Amino acid sequence: MKDQILQKATDMFLTLGFKSVTMDDIASEMGISKKTIYQHYSSKDALVKASTTNLFETISCGIDEIILSNKNPIEELFSIKEFVMKNLKDENTSPIYQLQKYYPKIHKSLTLKQFEKMGCCVIDNLQKGIDLGLFRNEINKELISRFYFAGMTSIKDAEIFNPEIFKSKVVQSTYLEYHLRAICTPKGINKLEQLLKTNS
């Protein structure tokens, strides 16, 4: 039952927002009493924390599998973007915004975990691209990995990128292209443009 509650809560949080969904909503959706939820999760904060942790671990495992599939580094970034968006329901910015605003400690903890995970992945991706002649060999990997993470974090800010004006999928795709065009060699640009045609 604990796992079922976690799955349902995560699904509802991502669809409707971490603040918008109440414990009553989850209980009603599952056809159980609120008391049953509290037997497994002492508070809504505890459920939000468990939900974000579970989601982070699911996405981390999926990213690891994509990396192990040994795609070229440009394809790898496209695959990771698609996988993450699918798991975050096309990354509706509202839930992320609500998490940051109403659960700042949980949001900060999650961001730090994301940075640890993503920092290593991006540096490895950059090195692979340099080795294959797809990325410029003079780029500063430590700095570029931080630029990339900072950008990925900021494009989720609903106040800057109002989802009613800027569709999340378009923002994500444009940002990835922006990142790659800055670091690719002519060989990498050719590969990127082939992928953009395929994904358009």
Coordinates of N, CA and C in Angstrom, one line a residue:
M1 N 0.8 -1.2 0.0 CA 0.0 0.0 0.0 C 0.9 1.3 0.0
K2 N 2.0 1.2 0.7 CA 2.9 2.4 0.8 C 3.4 2.8 -0.6
D3 N 3.8 1.8 -1.4 CA 4.3 2.1 -2.7 C 3.1 2.6 -3.6
Q4 N 1.9 2.0 -3.4 CA 0.8 2.5 -4.3 C 0.5 3.9 -4.0
I5 N 0.5 4.3 -2.7 CA 0.3 5.7 -2.3 C 1.3 6.6 -2.9
L6 N 2.6 6.2 -2.8 CA 3.7 7.0 -3.4 C 3.5 7.2 -4.9
Q7 N 3.2 6.1 -5.6 CA 3.0 6.2 -7.0 C 1.9 7.2 -7.4
K8 N 0.7 7.0 -6.7 CA -0.4 7.8 -7.0 C -0.1 9.3 -6.7
A9 N 0.5 9.5 -5.5 CA 0.8 10.9 -5.1 C 1.8 11.5 -6.1
T10 N 2.8 10.8 -6.5 CA 3.8 11.4 -7.5 C 3.1 11.7 -8.8
D11 N 2.2 10.9 -9.2 CA 1.5 11.1 -10.5 C 0.7 12.4 -10.4
M12 N 0.0 12.5 -9.2 CA -0.9 13.7 -9.0 C -0.1 15.0 -8.8
F13 N 1.0 14.9 -8.1 CA 1.9 16.0 -7.9 C 2.4 16.6 -9.2
L14 N 2.8 15.7 -10.1 CA 3.4 16.1 -11.3 C 2.3 16.6 -12.3
T15 N 1.1 16.2 -12.2 CA 0.1 16.6 -13.0 C -0.6 17.9 -12.6
L16 N -0.8 18.0 -11.3 CA -1.5 19.2 -10.7 C -0.7 20.1 -9.9
G17 N 0.4 19.7 -9.4 CA 1.3 20.6 -8.5 C 1.4 20.1 -7.1
F18 N 2.5 20.3 -6.5 CA 2.8 19.8 -5.1 C 1.9 20.5 -4.1
K19 N 1.6 21.8 -4.3 CA 0.8 22.5 -3.4 C -0.7 22.2 -3.6
S20 N -1.1 22.1 -4.9 CA -2.5 22.0 -5.3 C -3.1 20.7 -4.8
V21 N -2.3 19.6 -4.8 CA -2.9 18.3 -4.4 C -2.8 18.2 -2.8
T22 N -4.0 17.8 -2.3 CA -4.1 17.6 -0.8 C -4.1 16.1 -0.5
M23 N -3.9 15.8 0.8 CA -4.0 14.5 1.2 C -5.4 13.9 1.0
D24 N -6.4 14.8 1.1 CA -7.8 14.3 0.9 C -7.9 14.0 -0.6
D25 N -7.3 14.7 -1.5 CA -7.4 14.4 -2.9 C -6.8 13.1 -3.2
I26 N -5.7 12.8 -2.6 CA -5.0 11.5 -2.9 C -5.8 10.3 -2.3
A27 N -6.4 10.5 -1.1 CA -7.2 9.5 -0.5 C -8.5 9.2 -1.4
S28 N -9.1 10.3 -1.8 CA -10.3 10.2 -2.6 C -10.0 9.5 -4.0
E29 N -8.9 9.9 -4.6 CA -8.5 9.3 -5.9 C -8.2 7.8 -5.7
M30 N -7.7 7.4 -4.6 CA -7.3 6.0 -4.3 C -8.5 5.2 -3.7
G31 N -9.5 5.9 -3.2 CA -10.6 5.2 -2.6 C -10.2 4.6 -1.2
I32 N -9.4 5.3 -0.5 CA -8.9 4.9 0.8 C -9.1 6.1 1.8
S33 N -9.0 5.9 3.1 CA -9.1 7.0 4.0 C -7.8 7.7 4.1
K34 N -7.9 9.0 4.6 CA -6.7 9.8 4.8 C -5.9 9.2 5.9
K35 N -6.5 8.5 6.8 CA -5.8 7.9 8.0 C -4.9 6.8 7.4
T36 N -5.3 6.1 6.4 CA -4.4 5.1 5.8 C -3.1 5.7 5.3
I37 N -3.3 6.8 4.6 CA -2.0 7.5 4.1 C -1.1 7.9 5.3
Y38 N -1.7 8.4 6.3 CA -0.9 8.9 7.5 C -0.3 7.7 8.2
Q39 N -0.8 6.5 8.0 CA -0.1 5.3 8.6 C 1.2 5.1 8.0
H40 N 1.4 5.5 6.7 CA 2.6 5.3 6.0 C 3.5 6.5 5.9
Y41 N 2.8 7.7 5.8 CA 3.5 9.0 5.7 C 3.0 9.9 6.7
S42 N 3.8 10.4 7.7 CA 3.4 11.1 8.8 C 2.8 12.5 8.5
S43 N 3.2 13.1 7.3 CA 2.7 14.4 6.9 C 2.8 14.5 5.4
K44 N 2.2 15.6 4.9 CA 2.3 15.8 3.5 C 3.8 16.1 3.1
D45 N 4.5 16.8 4.0 CA 5.9 17.1 3.7 C 6.7 15.8 3.5
A46 N 6.4 14.8 4.4 CA 7.1 13.5 4.3 C 6.7 12.8 3.0
L47 N 5.5 13.0 2.5 CA 5.1 12.3 1.2 C 5.7 13.1 0.0
V48 N 5.8 14.4 0.1 CA 6.4 15.2 -1.0 C 7.9 14.8 -1.1
K49 N 8.5 14.7 0.1 CA 10.0 14.3 0.1 C 10.2 12.9 -0.5
A50 N 9.4 12.0 -0.1 CA 9.5 10.6 -0.6 C 9.2 10.6 -2.1
S51 N 8.3 11.4 -2.5 CA 7.9 11.4 -3.9 C 9.0 12.0 -4.8
T52 N 9.6 13.1 -4.3 CA 10.7 13.7 -5.1 C 12.0 12.8 -5.1
T53 N 12.2 12.1 -4.0 CA 13.4 11.2 -3.9 C 13.2 10.0 -4.8
N54 N 12.0 9.4 -4.8 CA 11.7 8.3 -5.6 C 11.8 8.7 -7.1
L55 N 11.3 9.8 -7.5 CA 11.4 10.3 -8.8 C 12.8 10.5 -9.3
F56 N 13.6 11.1 -8.4 CA 15.0 11.4 -8.7 C 15.7 10.0 -8.9
E57 N 15.5 9.0 -8.1 CA 16.1 7.7 -8.2 C 15.7 7.0 -9.5
T58 N 14.4 7.1 -9.9 CA 13.9 6.5 -11.1 C 14.6 7.1 -12.3
I59 N 14.7 8.5 -12.3 CA 15.3 9.2 -13.4 C 16.8 8.9 -13.5
S60 N 17.5 8.9 -12.4 CA 18.9 8.6 -12.3 C 19.2 7.2 -12.9
C61 N 18.4 6.2 -12.6 CA 18.6 4.9 -13.1 C 18.4 4.9 -14.6
G62 N 17.4 5.6 -15.1 CA 17.1 5.6 -16.5 C 18.3 6.3 -17.3
I63 N 18.8 7.4 -16.7 CA 19.9 8.1 -17.3 C 21.2 7.2 -17.4
D64 N 21.4 6.4 -16.3 CA 22.5 5.5 -16.3 C 22.4 4.4 -17.4
E65 N 21.2 4.0 -17.6 CA 20.9 3.0 -18.7 C 21.2 3.6 -20.1
I66 N 20.8 4.8 -20.3 CA 21.0 5.5 -21.6 C 22.5 5.7 -21.8
I67 N 23.2 6.0 -20.8 CA 24.7 6.2 -20.9 C 25.3 4.9 -21.2
L68 N 24.9 3.8 -20.6 CA 25.5 2.5 -20.9 C 25.2 2.0 -22.3
S69 N 24.1 2.5 -22.9 CA 23.8 2.1 -24.3 C 24.8 2.6 -25.3
N70 N 25.7 3.4 -24.9 CA 26.9 3.8 -25.7 C 26.5 4.5 -27.0
K71 N 25.6 5.5 -26.9 CA 25.3 6.3 -28.0 C 26.4 7.4 -28.2
N72 N 26.4 8.1 -29.3 CA 27.3 9.2 -29.4 C 26.8 10.3 -28.4
P73 N 27.7 11.2 -27.9 CA 27.3 12.1 -26.9 C 26.2 13.1 -27.2
I74 N 26.0 13.4 -28.5 CA 24.9 14.3 -28.9 C 23.6 13.5 -28.8
E75 N 23.6 12.3 -29.4 CA 22.3 11.5 -29.3 C 22.0 11.2 -27.8
E76 N 23.0 11.0 -27.0 CA 22.9 10.7 -25.6 C 22.1 11.8 -24.9
L77 N 22.5 13.1 -25.2 CA 21.8 14.2 -24.6 C 20.3 14.3 -25.0
F78 N 20.1 14.0 -26.3 CA 18.7 14.0 -26.8 C 17.9 12.9 -26.1
S79 N 18.5 11.7 -26.0 CA 17.7 10.6 -25.4 C 17.4 10.9 -23.9
I80 N 18.4 11.5 -23.2 CA 18.2 11.9 -21.8 C 17.1 12.9 -21.7
K81 N 17.1 13.9 -22.5 CA 16.1 14.9 -22.5 C 14.7 14.3 -22.7
E82 N 14.5 13.4 -23.7 CA 13.2 12.8 -23.9 C 12.8 11.9 -22.7
F83 N 13.7 11.2 -22.2 CA 13.4 10.3 -21.0 C 13.0 11.1 -19.8
V84 N 13.7 12.2 -19.5 CA 13.4 13.0 -18.4 C 12.0 13.7 -18.5
M85 N 11.7 14.2 -19.7 CA 10.5 14.9 -20.0 C 9.3 13.9 -19.9
K86 N 9.5 12.7 -20.4 CA 8.5 11.7 -20.3 C 8.1 11.4 -18.8
N87 N 9.2 11.2 -18.0 CA 9.0 10.9 -16.6 C 8.4 12.1 -15.8
L88 N 8.6 13.3 -16.3 CA 8.1 14.5 -15.6 C 6.9 15.0 -16.3
K89 N 6.2 14.2 -17.1 CA 5.0 14.5 -17.8 C 5.2 15.8 -18.6
D90 N 6.3 15.7 -19.5 CA 6.6 16.8 -20.4 C 7.1 18.1 -19.6
E91 N 7.5 17.8 -18.4 CA 8.0 18.9 -17.5 C 7.2 20.1 -17.4
N92 N 5.9 19.9 -17.0 CA 5.1 21.0 -16.7 C 5.8 21.8 -15.7
T93 N 5.9 23.1 -15.9 CA 6.7 24.0 -14.9 C 6.0 24.2 -13.6
S94 N 4.7 24.1 -13.6 CA 3.9 24.5 -12.4 C 4.3 23.6 -11.2
P95 N 4.4 22.3 -11.3 CA 4.8 21.5 -10.1 C 6.1 21.9 -9.6
I96 N 7.1 22.2 -10.5 CA 8.5 22.5 -10.1 C 8.4 23.9 -9.4
Y97 N 7.6 24.8 -9.9 CA 7.5 26.1 -9.3 C 6.9 26.0 -7.9
Q98 N 5.8 25.2 -7.8 CA 5.2 25.0 -6.5 C 6.1 24.3 -5.5
L99 N 6.9 23.4 -6.0 CA 7.9 22.7 -5.1 C 8.8 23.8 -4.5
Q100 N 9.4 24.6 -5.4 CA 10.3 25.6 -5.0 C 9.7 26.6 -4.0
K101 N 8.5 27.0 -4.3 CA 7.8 28.1 -3.5 C 7.4 27.6 -2.1
Y102 N 6.7 26.4 -2.1 CA 6.1 25.9 -0.9 C 6.9 24.9 -0.1
Y103 N 7.9 24.3 -0.8 CA 8.7 23.3 -0.1 C 10.2 23.6 -0.4
P104 N 10.6 24.8 0.0 CA 12.0 25.2 -0.4 C 13.1 24.3 0.1
K105 N 13.0 23.7 1.3 CA 14.1 22.8 1.8 C 14.2 21.6 0.9
I106 N 13.0 21.0 0.6 CA 13.0 19.8 -0.3 C 13.5 20.1 -1.7
H107 N 13.1 21.3 -2.2 CA 13.6 21.7 -3.5 C 15.1 21.9 -3.5
K108 N 15.6 22.5 -2.5 CA 17.1 22.7 -2.4 C 17.8 21.4 -2.3
S109 N 17.3 20.5 -1.5 CA 18.0 19.2 -1.4 C 18.0 18.4 -2.7
L110 N 16.8 18.5 -3.4 CA 16.7 17.8 -4.7 C 17.7 18.5 -5.7
T111 N 17.8 19.8 -5.7 CA 18.6 20.5 -6.7 C 20.1 20.1 -6.4
L112 N 20.5 19.9 -5.2 CA 21.9 19.5 -4.9 C 22.2 18.1 -5.4
K113 N 21.2 17.2 -5.2 CA 21.3 15.8 -5.7 C 21.4 15.8 -7.2
Q114 N 20.6 16.6 -7.8 CA 20.6 16.7 -9.3 C 21.9 17.2 -9.8
F115 N 22.5 18.2 -9.1 CA 23.8 18.8 -9.5 C 24.9 17.7 -9.4
E116 N 24.9 17.0 -8.3 CA 25.9 15.9 -8.1 C 25.8 14.9 -9.2
K117 N 24.6 14.5 -9.5 CA 24.4 13.5 -10.6 C 24.7 14.0 -12.0
M118 N 24.1 15.2 -12.2 CA 24.2 15.7 -13.6 C 25.6 16.2 -13.9
G119 N 26.3 16.8 -12.8 CA 27.7 17.3 -13.0 C 28.6 16.3 -13.6
C120 N 28.6 15.1 -13.0 CA 29.4 14.0 -13.4 C 29.0 13.5 -14.8
C121 N 27.7 13.4 -15.0 CA 27.2 12.9 -16.4 C 27.6 13.8 -17.5
V122 N 27.5 15.1 -17.2 CA 27.8 16.1 -18.3 C 29.3 16.2 -18.6
I123 N 30.1 16.1 -17.5 CA 31.6 16.1 -17.8 C 32.0 14.9 -18.6
D124 N 31.4 13.7 -18.2 CA 31.7 12.5 -19.0 C 31.3 12.6 -20.4
N125 N 30.1 13.2 -20.6 CA 29.5 13.4 -22.0 C 30.4 14.4 -22.8
L126 N 30.9 15.4 -22.1 CA 31.8 16.4 -22.8 C 33.1 15.7 -23.2
Q127 N 33.6 14.9 -22.3 CA 34.9 14.3 -22.6 C 34.7 13.3 -23.8
K128 N 33.6 12.6 -23.8 CA 33.4 11.6 -24.9 C 33.3 12.4 -26.2
G129 N 32.6 13.5 -26.2 CA 32.4 14.3 -27.4 C 33.7 14.9 -27.9
I130 N 34.6 15.3 -27.0 CA 35.9 15.7 -27.4 C 36.7 14.6 -28.0
D131 N 36.7 13.4 -27.4 CA 37.4 12.3 -27.9 C 37.0 11.9 -29.3
L132 N 35.7 12.0 -29.5 CA 35.2 11.7 -30.8 C 35.2 12.8 -31.9
G133 N 35.8 13.9 -31.5 CA 35.9 15.0 -32.4 C 34.6 15.8 -32.7
L134 N 33.6 15.5 -31.8 CA 32.3 16.2 -32.0 C 32.2 17.5 -31.2
F135 N 33.0 17.6 -30.1 CA 33.0 18.8 -29.3 C 34.4 19.4 -29.3
R136 N 34.5 20.7 -29.3 CA 35.8 21.4 -29.3 C 36.7 21.0 -28.1
N137 N 37.9 20.7 -28.4 CA 38.8 20.2 -27.4 C 39.3 21.3 -26.4
E138 N 39.1 22.6 -26.7 CA 39.6 23.6 -25.8 C 38.5 24.0 -24.7
I139 N 37.3 23.4 -24.8 CA 36.3 23.8 -23.8 C 36.7 23.5 -22.4
N140 N 36.3 24.3 -21.5 CA 36.5 24.1 -20.0 C 35.3 23.2 -19.5
K141 N 35.6 21.9 -19.3 CA 34.5 20.9 -19.0 C 33.8 21.3 -17.7
E142 N 34.6 21.6 -16.7 CA 34.0 21.9 -15.3 C 33.1 23.1 -15.4
L143 N 33.5 24.1 -16.2 CA 32.7 25.4 -16.3 C 31.5 25.1 -17.2
I144 N 31.7 24.4 -18.3 CA 30.5 24.2 -19.2 C 29.5 23.3 -18.5
S145 N 29.9 22.3 -17.7 CA 29.0 21.5 -17.1 C 28.1 22.3 -16.1
R146 N 28.7 23.3 -15.5 CA 28.0 24.1 -14.5 C 27.0 25.1 -15.3
F147 N 27.5 25.6 -16.4 CA 26.6 26.4 -17.3 C 25.4 25.6 -17.7
Y148 N 25.6 24.4 -18.1 CA 24.5 23.6 -18.6 C 23.5 23.3 -17.4
F149 N 24.0 23.0 -16.3 CA 23.2 22.7 -15.1 C 22.4 24.0 -14.7
A150 N 23.1 25.1 -14.7 CA 22.4 26.4 -14.3 C 21.3 26.7 -15.3
G151 N 21.6 26.5 -16.5 CA 20.6 26.7 -17.6 C 19.4 25.8 -17.4
M152 N 19.7 24.5 -17.3 CA 18.6 23.5 -17.1 C 17.7 23.9 -15.9
T153 N 18.3 24.4 -14.9 CA 17.6 24.8 -13.7 C 16.7 26.0 -13.9
S154 N 17.3 27.0 -14.5 CA 16.6 28.3 -14.7 C 15.5 28.2 -15.7
I155 N 15.6 27.3 -16.7 CA 14.5 27.3 -17.7 C 13.2 26.6 -17.1
K156 N 13.3 26.1 -15.9 CA 12.1 25.6 -15.2 C 11.4 26.7 -14.4
D157 N 12.0 27.9 -14.4 CA 11.4 29.0 -13.6 C 10.2 29.6 -14.4
A158 N 9.0 29.3 -13.8 CA 7.7 29.7 -14.5 C 7.6 31.2 -14.6
E159 N 8.3 32.0 -13.7 CA 8.2 33.4 -13.8 C 9.0 34.0 -15.0
I160 N 10.1 33.3 -15.3 CA 10.9 33.8 -16.5 C 10.3 33.1 -17.8
F161 N 10.0 31.8 -17.7 CA 9.5 31.1 -18.9 C 8.1 30.7 -18.6
N162 N 7.2 31.7 -18.8 CA 5.8 31.5 -18.5 C 5.3 30.4 -19.5
P163 N 4.8 29.2 -18.9 CA 4.4 28.1 -19.7 C 3.3 28.4 -20.7
E164 N 2.5 29.5 -20.4 CA 1.4 29.8 -21.3 C 2.0 30.5 -22.6
I165 N 3.2 31.0 -22.5 CA 3.8 31.7 -23.6 C 4.9 30.8 -24.3
F166 N 5.7 30.2 -23.4 CA 6.7 29.3 -23.9 C 6.5 27.8 -23.5
K167 N 6.1 27.0 -24.5 CA 5.8 25.6 -24.2 C 7.1 24.9 -23.7
S168 N 6.9 24.1 -22.6 CA 8.1 23.5 -22.0 C 8.9 22.7 -23.0
K169 N 8.3 21.9 -23.8 CA 9.0 21.1 -24.8 C 9.9 21.9 -25.7
V170 N 9.3 23.1 -26.2 CA 10.1 24.0 -27.0 C 11.3 24.6 -26.3
V171 N 11.0 25.0 -25.1 CA 12.1 25.6 -24.3 C 13.3 24.6 -24.1
Q172 N 12.9 23.3 -23.7 CA 13.9 22.3 -23.5 C 14.7 22.0 -24.7
S173 N 14.0 21.8 -25.8 CA 14.7 21.5 -27.1 C 15.6 22.7 -27.6
T174 N 15.1 23.9 -27.4 CA 15.9 25.1 -27.9 C 17.1 25.2 -27.0
Y175 N 16.9 24.9 -25.7 CA 18.1 25.1 -24.8 C 19.2 24.0 -25.1
L176 N 18.7 22.8 -25.4 CA 19.7 21.7 -25.7 C 20.5 22.1 -27.0
E177 N 19.7 22.6 -28.0 CA 20.4 23.0 -29.3 C 21.4 24.2 -29.0
Y178 N 20.9 25.1 -28.2 CA 21.8 26.3 -27.8 C 23.1 25.8 -27.2
H179 N 23.0 24.8 -26.3 CA 24.2 24.3 -25.6 C 25.1 23.6 -26.6
L180 N 24.5 22.7 -27.4 CA 25.3 22.0 -28.4 C 26.0 22.8 -29.4
R181 N 25.3 23.8 -29.9 CA 25.9 24.7 -31.0 C 27.1 25.5 -30.4
A182 N 27.1 25.7 -29.1 CA 28.2 26.4 -28.5 C 29.4 25.6 -28.3
I183 N 29.3 24.3 -28.3 CA 30.5 23.4 -28.0 C 30.9 22.5 -29.2
C184 N 30.0 22.4 -30.2 CA 30.3 21.4 -31.3 C 31.4 21.9 -32.2
T185 N 32.1 20.9 -32.8 CA 33.0 21.2 -33.9 C 32.1 21.1 -35.2
P186 N 32.6 21.4 -36.4 CA 31.8 21.3 -37.6 C 31.2 19.9 -37.7
K187 N 32.1 18.9 -37.4 CA 31.6 17.5 -37.4 C 30.4 17.3 -36.5
G188 N 30.5 17.9 -35.3 CA 29.4 17.8 -34.3 C 28.1 18.5 -34.8
I189 N 28.3 19.7 -35.4 CA 27.2 20.4 -35.9 C 26.4 19.6 -37.0
N190 N 27.2 18.9 -37.9 CA 26.5 18.1 -38.9 C 25.7 17.0 -38.2
K191 N 26.2 16.4 -37.2 CA 25.5 15.3 -36.4 C 24.3 15.9 -35.8
L192 N 24.4 17.1 -35.2 CA 23.3 17.8 -34.5 C 22.2 18.1 -35.5
E193 N 22.6 18.6 -36.6 CA 21.5 19.0 -37.6 C 20.8 17.8 -38.2
Q194 N 21.5 16.7 -38.3 CA 20.8 15.4 -38.7 C 19.8 15.0 -37.6
L195 N 20.2 15.1 -36.4 CA 19.2 14.8 -35.3 C 18.1 15.7 -35.2
L196 N 18.3 17.0 -35.4 CA 17.2 18.0 -35.4 C 16.2 17.7 -36.4
K197 N 16.7 17.3 -37.6 CA 15.7 17.0 -38.7 C 14.9 15.7 -38.3
T198 N 15.6 14.8 -37.7 CA 14.9 13.5 -37.3 C 13.8 13.8 -36.2
N199 N 14.2 14.8 -35.3 CA 13.3 15.0 -34.2 C 12.3 16.1 -34.4
S200 N 12.3 16.7 -35.6 CA 11.4 17.9 -35.9 C 10.0 17.4 -36.2

